[in-house]
Amino acid sequence: MVESRSFFLSMGVFNLTIGAVLLAFSFNIYLYGLVSYQYVSYVTIKFNDPIWLRTIVAILFAIDTAQTIVELYGAWHLTVENYANPSVLTAVIWVWPFLGVTNAFSALIVQGFFLYRLWGFTRQAWLCGFLTFLAVGAFLCGVITSIMAGLVVDLTKLAPLIPWVIVWLAIEAAVDIVITAILSRALWRSRTGLARTNTVIHRCIKAAIQSGLFSSVFAFASLFTFALWNRTYLYTIFSWPLGRIYSYSLLYTLVIRKELSEIVYGASDAGDVRMNSFPTSLRISSVHFRQNTVTDYRADNVKSPLDRCIVLPPPKGSA
């Protein structure tokens, strides 16, 4: 411990430890505010979603809240409780393993949701099964890595965990990138000659790219900062907010359905919006785009471009 303390003092790296933690906590608070706003929007807007989806949203928000509280304690532990005690900077406390496990769990939940969407678009069981296998593998690597980190008492001795962190975050980011690429391709091929339909599809493509891009960028940033500077807390700037990035990507995908419904049906006629439940019975409804009338067939084997993006039920009172 004396050697570790002399290392930190000789390097003068309070900015790479306490400073990094404060930046990470501040950024996380900002993202938690965005996630909270999206969660309130999801609850207040009339979405007729299945119970399993509402449960997932509630679990993610509970994890985000718990992580934010734990991160506050971690920052307090370093800056207030152990003020003028530099040796605490080399100690690995329970906050780090907890955040690792919960981040991995949040990633698994969100990736599972997008894989469910991917299966609805492609119906390719082998592809979705393989990606699910990778997502579960990344989650297990994250749990194992976090447990191993909890058994290390000295921050300067985390180097043996680098291979585990690389496998965990590389697979996690790769799954995000593949899901984003396939979803974007499927949506792009669903374009039609109708302006409103294409607008909805383009918004869905934008949401898919943003979701996969931000999560993969933060995962790779966490990977590289830990691999290169694991004797500091620089990696917390990217790893602490990672759970909020995943939660926001899912909530944004759900909340944006209100805006898309208004684009299709008009702000005054937009009714309840629900997720695609892939109904087995064929239901026909007419969606009017100015002078064009499009018949929307909704069934497992017949899908309109809107179904491929997000199902937008007819407004209340329509046939």
CSV table of C-alpha atoms in Angstrom, one decimal:
chain,number,residue,atom,x,y,z
A,1,MET,CA,0.0,0.0,0.0
A,2,VAL,CA,2.9,2.3,0.7
A,3,GLU,CA,4.3,1.7,-2.8
A,4,SER,CA,0.8,2.4,-4.3
A,5,ARG,CA,0.5,5.6,-2.3
A,6,SER,CA,3.9,6.8,-3.5
A,7,PHE,CA,3.0,6.0,-7.1
A,8,PHE,CA,-0.1,8.3,-6.9
A,9,LEU,CA,1.7,11.1,-5.0
A,10,SER,CA,4.7,11.0,-7.3
A,11,MET,CA,2.5,11.2,-10.4
A,12,GLY,CA,0.4,13.9,-8.9
A,13,VAL,CA,-2.7,12.2,-10.5
A,14,PHE,CA,-5.5,13.5,-8.4
A,15,ASN,CA,-6.9,14.9,-11.6
A,16,LEU,CA,-6.9,11.3,-13.0
A,17,THR,CA,-8.6,9.8,-10.0
A,18,ILE,CA,-10.8,12.2,-8.0
A,19,GLY,CA,-11.1,14.5,-11.0
A,20,ALA,CA,-12.1,11.7,-13.3
A,21,VAL,CA,-14.7,10.4,-10.8
A,22,LEU,CA,-16.2,13.9,-10.4
A,23,LEU,CA,-16.5,14.3,-14.2
A,24,ALA,CA,-18.0,10.8,-14.4
A,25,PHE,CA,-20.6,11.5,-11.7
A,26,SER,CA,-21.5,14.9,-13.2
A,27,PHE,CA,-22.0,13.4,-16.7
A,28,ASN,CA,-24.0,10.6,-15.2
A,29,ILE,CA,-26.3,13.0,-13.4
A,30,TYR,CA,-26.9,14.8,-16.6
A,31,LEU,CA,-27.8,11.5,-18.4
A,32,TYR,CA,-29.9,10.4,-15.5
A,33,GLY,CA,-31.9,13.6,-15.9
A,34,LEU,CA,-32.5,12.8,-19.6
A,35,VAL,CA,-33.5,9.2,-18.7
A,36,SER,CA,-35.9,10.5,-16.0
A,37,TYR,CA,-37.5,12.8,-18.5
A,38,GLN,CA,-38.0,10.0,-21.0
A,39,TYR,CA,-39.4,7.7,-18.3
A,40,VAL,CA,-41.9,10.4,-17.2
A,41,SER,CA,-42.9,10.9,-20.9
A,42,TYR,CA,-43.3,7.1,-21.3
A,43,VAL,CA,-45.5,6.9,-18.2
A,44,THR,CA,-47.7,9.9,-19.1
A,45,ILE,CA,-48.2,9.1,-22.8
A,46,LYS,CA,-51.0,6.6,-23.4
A,47,PHE,CA,-49.0,3.6,-24.6
A,48,ASN,CA,-50.9,0.3,-24.7
A,49,ASP,CA,-47.8,-1.8,-24.2
A,50,PRO,CA,-47.7,-5.3,-22.9
A,51,ILE,CA,-46.9,-5.8,-19.2
A,52,TRP,CA,-43.5,-7.4,-20.0
A,53,LEU,CA,-42.4,-4.2,-21.7
A,54,ARG,CA,-43.6,-1.9,-19.0
A,55,THR,CA,-41.8,-4.2,-16.5
A,56,ILE,CA,-38.5,-3.9,-18.4
A,57,VAL,CA,-38.8,-0.1,-18.5
A,58,ALA,CA,-39.4,0.0,-14.7
A,59,ILE,CA,-36.5,-2.3,-14.0
A,60,LEU,CA,-34.1,-0.2,-16.1
A,61,PHE,CA,-35.2,3.0,-14.4
A,62,ALA,CA,-34.8,1.3,-11.0
A,63,ILE,CA,-31.3,0.2,-12.0
A,64,ASP,CA,-30.4,3.7,-13.2
A,65,THR,CA,-31.6,5.2,-9.9
A,66,ALA,CA,-29.7,2.7,-7.8
A,67,GLN,CA,-26.5,3.2,-9.8
A,68,THR,CA,-26.8,7.0,-9.5
A,69,ILE,CA,-27.1,6.7,-5.7
A,70,VAL,CA,-24.2,4.3,-5.5
A,71,GLU,CA,-22.0,6.6,-7.7
A,72,LEU,CA,-22.9,9.5,-5.4
A,73,TYR,CA,-21.6,7.4,-2.5
A,74,GLY,CA,-18.5,6.5,-4.4
A,75,ALA,CA,-17.7,10.2,-5.1
A,76,TRP,CA,-18.5,11.0,-1.4
A,77,HIS,CA,-16.2,8.2,-0.2
A,78,LEU,CA,-13.3,9.5,-2.2
A,79,THR,CA,-13.7,13.3,-1.8
A,80,VAL,CA,-15.3,13.7,1.6
A,81,GLU,CA,-15.2,10.6,3.8
A,82,ASN,CA,-11.5,10.1,3.0
A,83,TYR,CA,-10.4,13.7,2.5
A,84,ALA,CA,-6.7,14.1,2.9
A,85,ASN,CA,-6.2,10.3,2.8
A,86,PRO,CA,-4.5,9.6,-0.5
A,87,SER,CA,-4.1,5.9,0.1
A,88,VAL,CA,-7.9,5.4,-0.5
A,89,LEU,CA,-7.3,6.2,-4.1
A,90,THR,CA,-5.7,2.8,-4.6
A,91,ALA,CA,-8.5,0.8,-2.8
A,92,VAL,CA,-11.1,-1.0,-4.8
A,93,ILE,CA,-14.4,-0.7,-2.9
A,94,TRP,CA,-17.7,-2.5,-3.5
A,95,VAL,CA,-19.0,0.4,-5.7
A,96,TRP,CA,-16.9,-0.8,-8.7
A,97,PRO,CA,-18.1,-4.4,-8.8
A,98,PHE,CA,-21.7,-3.3,-8.2
A,99,LEU,CA,-21.6,-0.8,-11.2
A,100,GLY,CA,-20.0,-3.4,-13.4
A,101,VAL,CA,-22.7,-6.1,-12.8
A,102,THR,CA,-25.6,-3.7,-13.1
A,103,ASN,CA,-24.2,-2.1,-16.3
A,104,ALA,CA,-23.9,-5.6,-17.8
A,105,PHE,CA,-27.4,-6.4,-16.8
A,106,SER,CA,-28.8,-3.2,-18.3
A,107,ALA,CA,-27.0,-3.9,-21.6
A,108,LEU,CA,-28.4,-7.4,-21.7
A,109,ILE,CA,-32.0,-6.1,-21.2
A,110,VAL,CA,-31.7,-3.5,-23.9
A,111,GLN,CA,-30.0,-5.7,-26.3
A,112,GLY,CA,-32.6,-8.4,-25.7
A,113,PHE,CA,-35.3,-5.8,-26.6
A,114,PHE,CA,-33.7,-4.8,-29.8
A,115,LEU,CA,-33.0,-8.5,-30.7
A,116,TYR,CA,-36.8,-9.0,-30.2
A,117,ARG,CA,-37.4,-6.2,-32.8
A,118,LEU,CA,-34.8,-7.7,-35.1
A,119,TRP,CA,-36.5,-11.1,-35.0
A,120,GLY,CA,-39.8,-9.4,-35.8
A,121,PHE,CA,-38.2,-7.8,-38.9
A,122,THR,CA,-36.2,-10.7,-40.2
A,123,ARG,CA,-37.7,-13.9,-38.7
A,124,GLN,CA,-34.2,-15.3,-38.9
A,125,ALA,CA,-34.0,-17.5,-35.8
A,126,TRP,CA,-30.4,-18.5,-36.4
A,127,LEU,CA,-29.2,-14.9,-36.6
A,128,CYS,CA,-31.1,-13.7,-33.5
A,129,GLY,CA,-30.1,-16.8,-31.6
A,130,PHE,CA,-26.4,-16.2,-32.3
A,131,LEU,CA,-26.6,-12.6,-31.3
A,132,THR,CA,-28.5,-13.6,-28.2
A,133,PHE,CA,-25.7,-16.1,-27.4
A,134,LEU,CA,-23.1,-13.3,-27.8
A,135,ALA,CA,-25.2,-10.9,-25.6
A,136,VAL,CA,-25.5,-13.4,-22.8
A,137,GLY,CA,-21.8,-14.2,-23.1
A,138,ALA,CA,-20.9,-10.5,-22.8
A,139,PHE,CA,-23.2,-10.3,-19.7
A,140,LEU,CA,-21.5,-13.3,-18.1
A,141,CYS,CA,-18.0,-11.9,-18.8
A,142,GLY,CA,-19.1,-8.6,-17.2
A,143,VAL,CA,-20.4,-10.4,-14.1
A,144,ILE,CA,-17.2,-12.5,-13.8
A,145,THR,CA,-15.0,-9.5,-14.4
A,146,SER,CA,-16.8,-7.4,-11.8
A,147,ILE,CA,-16.5,-10.2,-9.2
A,148,MET,CA,-12.8,-10.6,-9.9
A,149,ALA,CA,-12.4,-6.8,-9.5
A,150,GLY,CA,-14.1,-7.0,-6.1
A,151,LEU,CA,-11.5,-9.5,-5.0
A,152,VAL,CA,-8.7,-7.1,-5.8
A,153,VAL,CA,-7.9,-4.8,-3.0
A,154,ASP,CA,-5.4,-2.6,-4.8
A,155,LEU,CA,-6.2,-0.5,-7.9
A,156,THR,CA,-2.7,-0.8,-9.2
A,157,LYS,CA,-3.2,-4.6,-9.5
A,158,LEU,CA,-6.1,-4.6,-11.9
A,159,ALA,CA,-3.9,-5.4,-15.0
A,160,PRO,CA,-4.8,-9.1,-15.0
A,161,LEU,CA,-8.4,-8.1,-15.7
A,162,ILE,CA,-7.6,-6.4,-18.9
A,163,PRO,CA,-8.3,-9.5,-21.1
A,164,TRP,CA,-11.7,-10.0,-19.4
A,165,VAL,CA,-12.6,-6.4,-19.9
A,166,ILE,CA,-11.6,-6.5,-23.6
A,167,VAL,CA,-13.8,-9.6,-24.2
A,168,TRP,CA,-16.7,-8.2,-22.3
A,169,LEU,CA,-16.9,-4.8,-23.8
A,170,ALA,CA,-15.8,-5.8,-27.3
A,171,ILE,CA,-18.5,-8.4,-27.6
A,172,GLU,CA,-21.1,-6.0,-26.1
A,173,ALA,CA,-20.2,-3.2,-28.6
A,174,ALA,CA,-20.1,-5.7,-31.5
A,175,VAL,CA,-23.6,-6.9,-30.8
A,176,ASP,CA,-24.8,-3.3,-30.7
A,177,ILE,CA,-23.2,-2.5,-34.0
A,178,VAL,CA,-24.5,-5.6,-35.8
A,179,ILE,CA,-28.1,-5.0,-34.5
A,180,THR,CA,-27.9,-1.4,-35.6
A,181,ALA,CA,-26.6,-2.3,-39.1
A,182,ILE,CA,-29.3,-5.0,-39.7
A,183,LEU,CA,-32.1,-2.9,-38.4
A,184,SER,CA,-31.1,0.1,-40.4
A,185,ARG,CA,-30.8,-2.0,-43.6
A,186,ALA,CA,-34.2,-3.6,-43.1
A,187,LEU,CA,-35.8,-0.2,-42.5
A,188,TRP,CA,-34.0,1.3,-45.5
A,189,ARG,CA,-35.4,-1.4,-47.8
A,190,SER,CA,-38.9,-0.7,-46.5
A,191,ARG,CA,-39.0,2.8,-48.0
A,192,THR,CA,-41.9,3.7,-50.3
A,193,GLY,CA,-42.8,6.6,-52.5
A,194,LEU,CA,-45.0,8.2,-49.9
A,195,ALA,CA,-43.5,11.2,-48.1
A,196,ARG,CA,-45.0,10.5,-44.7
A,197,THR,CA,-44.1,6.9,-44.7
A,198,ASN,CA,-40.5,7.6,-45.7
A,199,THR,CA,-40.3,10.3,-43.0
A,200,VAL,CA,-41.4,7.7,-40.3
A,201,ILE,CA,-38.9,5.2,-41.6
A,202,HIS,CA,-36.1,7.7,-41.7
A,203,ARG,CA,-36.8,8.7,-38.1
A,204,CYS,CA,-36.7,5.0,-37.1
A,205,ILE,CA,-33.3,4.6,-38.9
A,206,LYS,CA,-32.0,7.7,-37.1
A,207,ALA,CA,-33.1,6.3,-33.8
A,208,ALA,CA,-31.5,2.9,-34.5
A,209,ILE,CA,-28.2,4.4,-35.5
A,210,GLN,CA,-28.1,6.7,-32.5
A,211,SER,CA,-28.9,3.9,-30.1
A,212,GLY,CA,-26.2,1.6,-31.4
A,213,LEU,CA,-23.6,4.3,-32.0
A,214,PHE,CA,-23.6,5.9,-28.6
A,215,SER,CA,-23.6,2.6,-26.6
A,216,SER,CA,-20.8,1.1,-28.8
A,217,VAL,CA,-18.7,4.3,-28.6
A,218,PHE,CA,-18.9,4.4,-24.8
A,219,ALA,CA,-18.2,0.7,-24.5
A,220,PHE,CA,-15.1,1.0,-26.7
A,221,ALA,CA,-14.0,4.1,-24.8
A,222,SER,CA,-14.4,2.2,-21.5
A,223,LEU,CA,-12.4,-0.6,-22.9
A,224,PHE,CA,-9.4,1.5,-24.2
A,225,THR,CA,-9.2,3.7,-21.1
A,226,PHE,CA,-9.2,0.7,-18.8
A,227,ALA,CA,-6.7,-1.2,-20.9
A,228,LEU,CA,-4.3,1.8,-21.2
A,229,TRP,CA,-4.8,3.6,-17.8
A,230,ASN,CA,-6.2,1.0,-15.4
A,231,ARG,CA,-4.1,2.6,-12.6
A,232,THR,CA,-6.4,5.6,-12.8
A,233,TYR,CA,-10.1,6.3,-12.8
A,234,LEU,CA,-10.3,7.7,-16.3
A,235,TYR,CA,-12.4,4.7,-17.4
A,236,THR,CA,-15.2,5.8,-15.0
A,237,ILE,CA,-15.9,8.7,-17.3
A,238,PHE,CA,-17.3,6.3,-19.8
A,239,SER,CA,-18.2,3.2,-17.8
A,240,TRP,CA,-20.3,4.9,-15.1
A,241,PRO,CA,-22.8,6.5,-17.6
A,242,LEU,CA,-23.0,3.4,-19.8
A,243,GLY,CA,-26.1,2.1,-18.2
A,244,ARG,CA,-27.9,5.4,-18.8
A,245,ILE,CA,-26.9,5.3,-22.4
A,246,TYR,CA,-28.6,1.9,-22.8
A,247,SER,CA,-31.7,3.0,-20.9
A,248,TYR,CA,-32.0,6.2,-22.9
A,249,SER,CA,-31.7,4.3,-26.2
A,250,LEU,CA,-34.6,2.0,-25.3
A,251,LEU,CA,-36.8,4.8,-23.9
A,252,TYR,CA,-36.2,7.0,-26.9
A,253,THR,CA,-37.3,4.2,-29.2
A,254,LEU,CA,-40.5,3.8,-27.2
A,255,VAL,CA,-41.3,7.5,-26.7
A,256,ILE,CA,-40.7,8.5,-30.3
A,257,ARG,CA,-43.7,6.4,-31.3
A,258,LYS,CA,-45.9,9.3,-30.2
A,259,GLU,CA,-44.2,11.7,-32.7
A,260,LEU,CA,-44.4,9.1,-35.4
A,261,SER,CA,-48.0,8.5,-34.8
A,262,GLU,CA,-48.7,12.2,-35.2
A,263,ILE,CA,-46.8,12.3,-38.4
A,264,VAL,CA,-48.9,9.5,-39.9
A,265,TYR,CA,-52.3,10.4,-38.5
A,266,GLY,CA,-52.0,14.0,-37.5
A,267,ALA,CA,-51.5,15.5,-34.1
A,268,SER,CA,-55.3,15.8,-33.4
A,269,ASP,CA,-56.1,12.2,-34.4
A,270,ALA,CA,-53.1,10.3,-32.8
A,271,GLY,CA,-54.5,7.8,-30.4
A,272,ASP,CA,-52.9,5.1,-28.3
A,273,VAL,CA,-49.7,3.7,-29.6
A,274,ARG,CA,-48.4,0.2,-28.9
A,275,MET,CA,-45.5,-2.0,-29.7
A,276,ASN,CA,-45.6,-4.5,-32.5
A,277,SER,CA,-47.1,-7.7,-31.0
A,278,PHE,CA,-47.0,-9.5,-34.3
A,279,PRO,CA,-50.7,-10.4,-34.4
A,280,THR,CA,-51.7,-13.7,-36.0
A,281,SER,CA,-55.0,-12.4,-37.4
A,282,LEU,CA,-55.1,-10.1,-40.4
A,283,ARG,CA,-56.4,-6.7,-39.8
A,284,ILE,CA,-57.0,-4.1,-42.5
A,285,SER,CA,-57.1,-0.4,-42.0
A,286,SER,CA,-56.8,2.6,-44.2
A,287,VAL,CA,-54.2,5.3,-43.6
A,288,HIS,CA,-54.8,8.5,-45.6
A,289,PHE,CA,-51.9,10.6,-46.8
A,290,ARG,CA,-53.5,13.7,-48.4
A,291,GLN,CA,-54.8,12.4,-51.7
A,292,ASN,CA,-53.2,9.0,-51.4
A,293,THR,CA,-54.8,6.1,-49.6
A,294,VAL,CA,-52.7,3.3,-48.4
A,295,THR,CA,-54.2,0.0,-47.3
A,296,ASP,CA,-52.2,-1.2,-44.3
A,297,TYR,CA,-52.2,-5.1,-43.9
A,298,ARG,CA,-51.1,-6.3,-40.6
A,299,ALA,CA,-50.3,-9.9,-40.2
A,300,ASP,CA,-47.3,-12.1,-39.5
A,301,ASN,CA,-46.8,-12.8,-43.2
A,302,VAL,CA,-47.9,-9.4,-44.6
A,303,LYS,CA,-46.2,-6.3,-43.2
A,304,SER,CA,-46.4,-2.7,-44.3
A,305,PRO,CA,-43.4,-0.4,-44.1
A,306,LEU,CA,-44.9,1.1,-40.9
A,307,ASP,CA,-45.1,-2.4,-39.4
A,308,ARG,CA,-41.5,-2.9,-40.2
A,309,CYS,CA,-40.6,0.3,-38.3
A,310,ILE,CA,-43.1,0.5,-35.4
A,311,VAL,CA,-46.8,-0.5,-35.5
A,312,LEU,CA,-48.9,2.6,-35.4
A,313,PRO,CA,-52.6,1.7,-34.7
A,314,PRO,CA,-55.3,3.8,-36.2
A,315,PRO,CA,-56.5,6.7,-34.1
A,316,LYS,CA,-59.4,6.2,-31.7
A,317,GLY,CA,-62.7,6.0,-33.4
A,318,SER,CA,-61.3,4.9,-36.8
A,319,ALA,CA,-62.4,1.8,-38.5
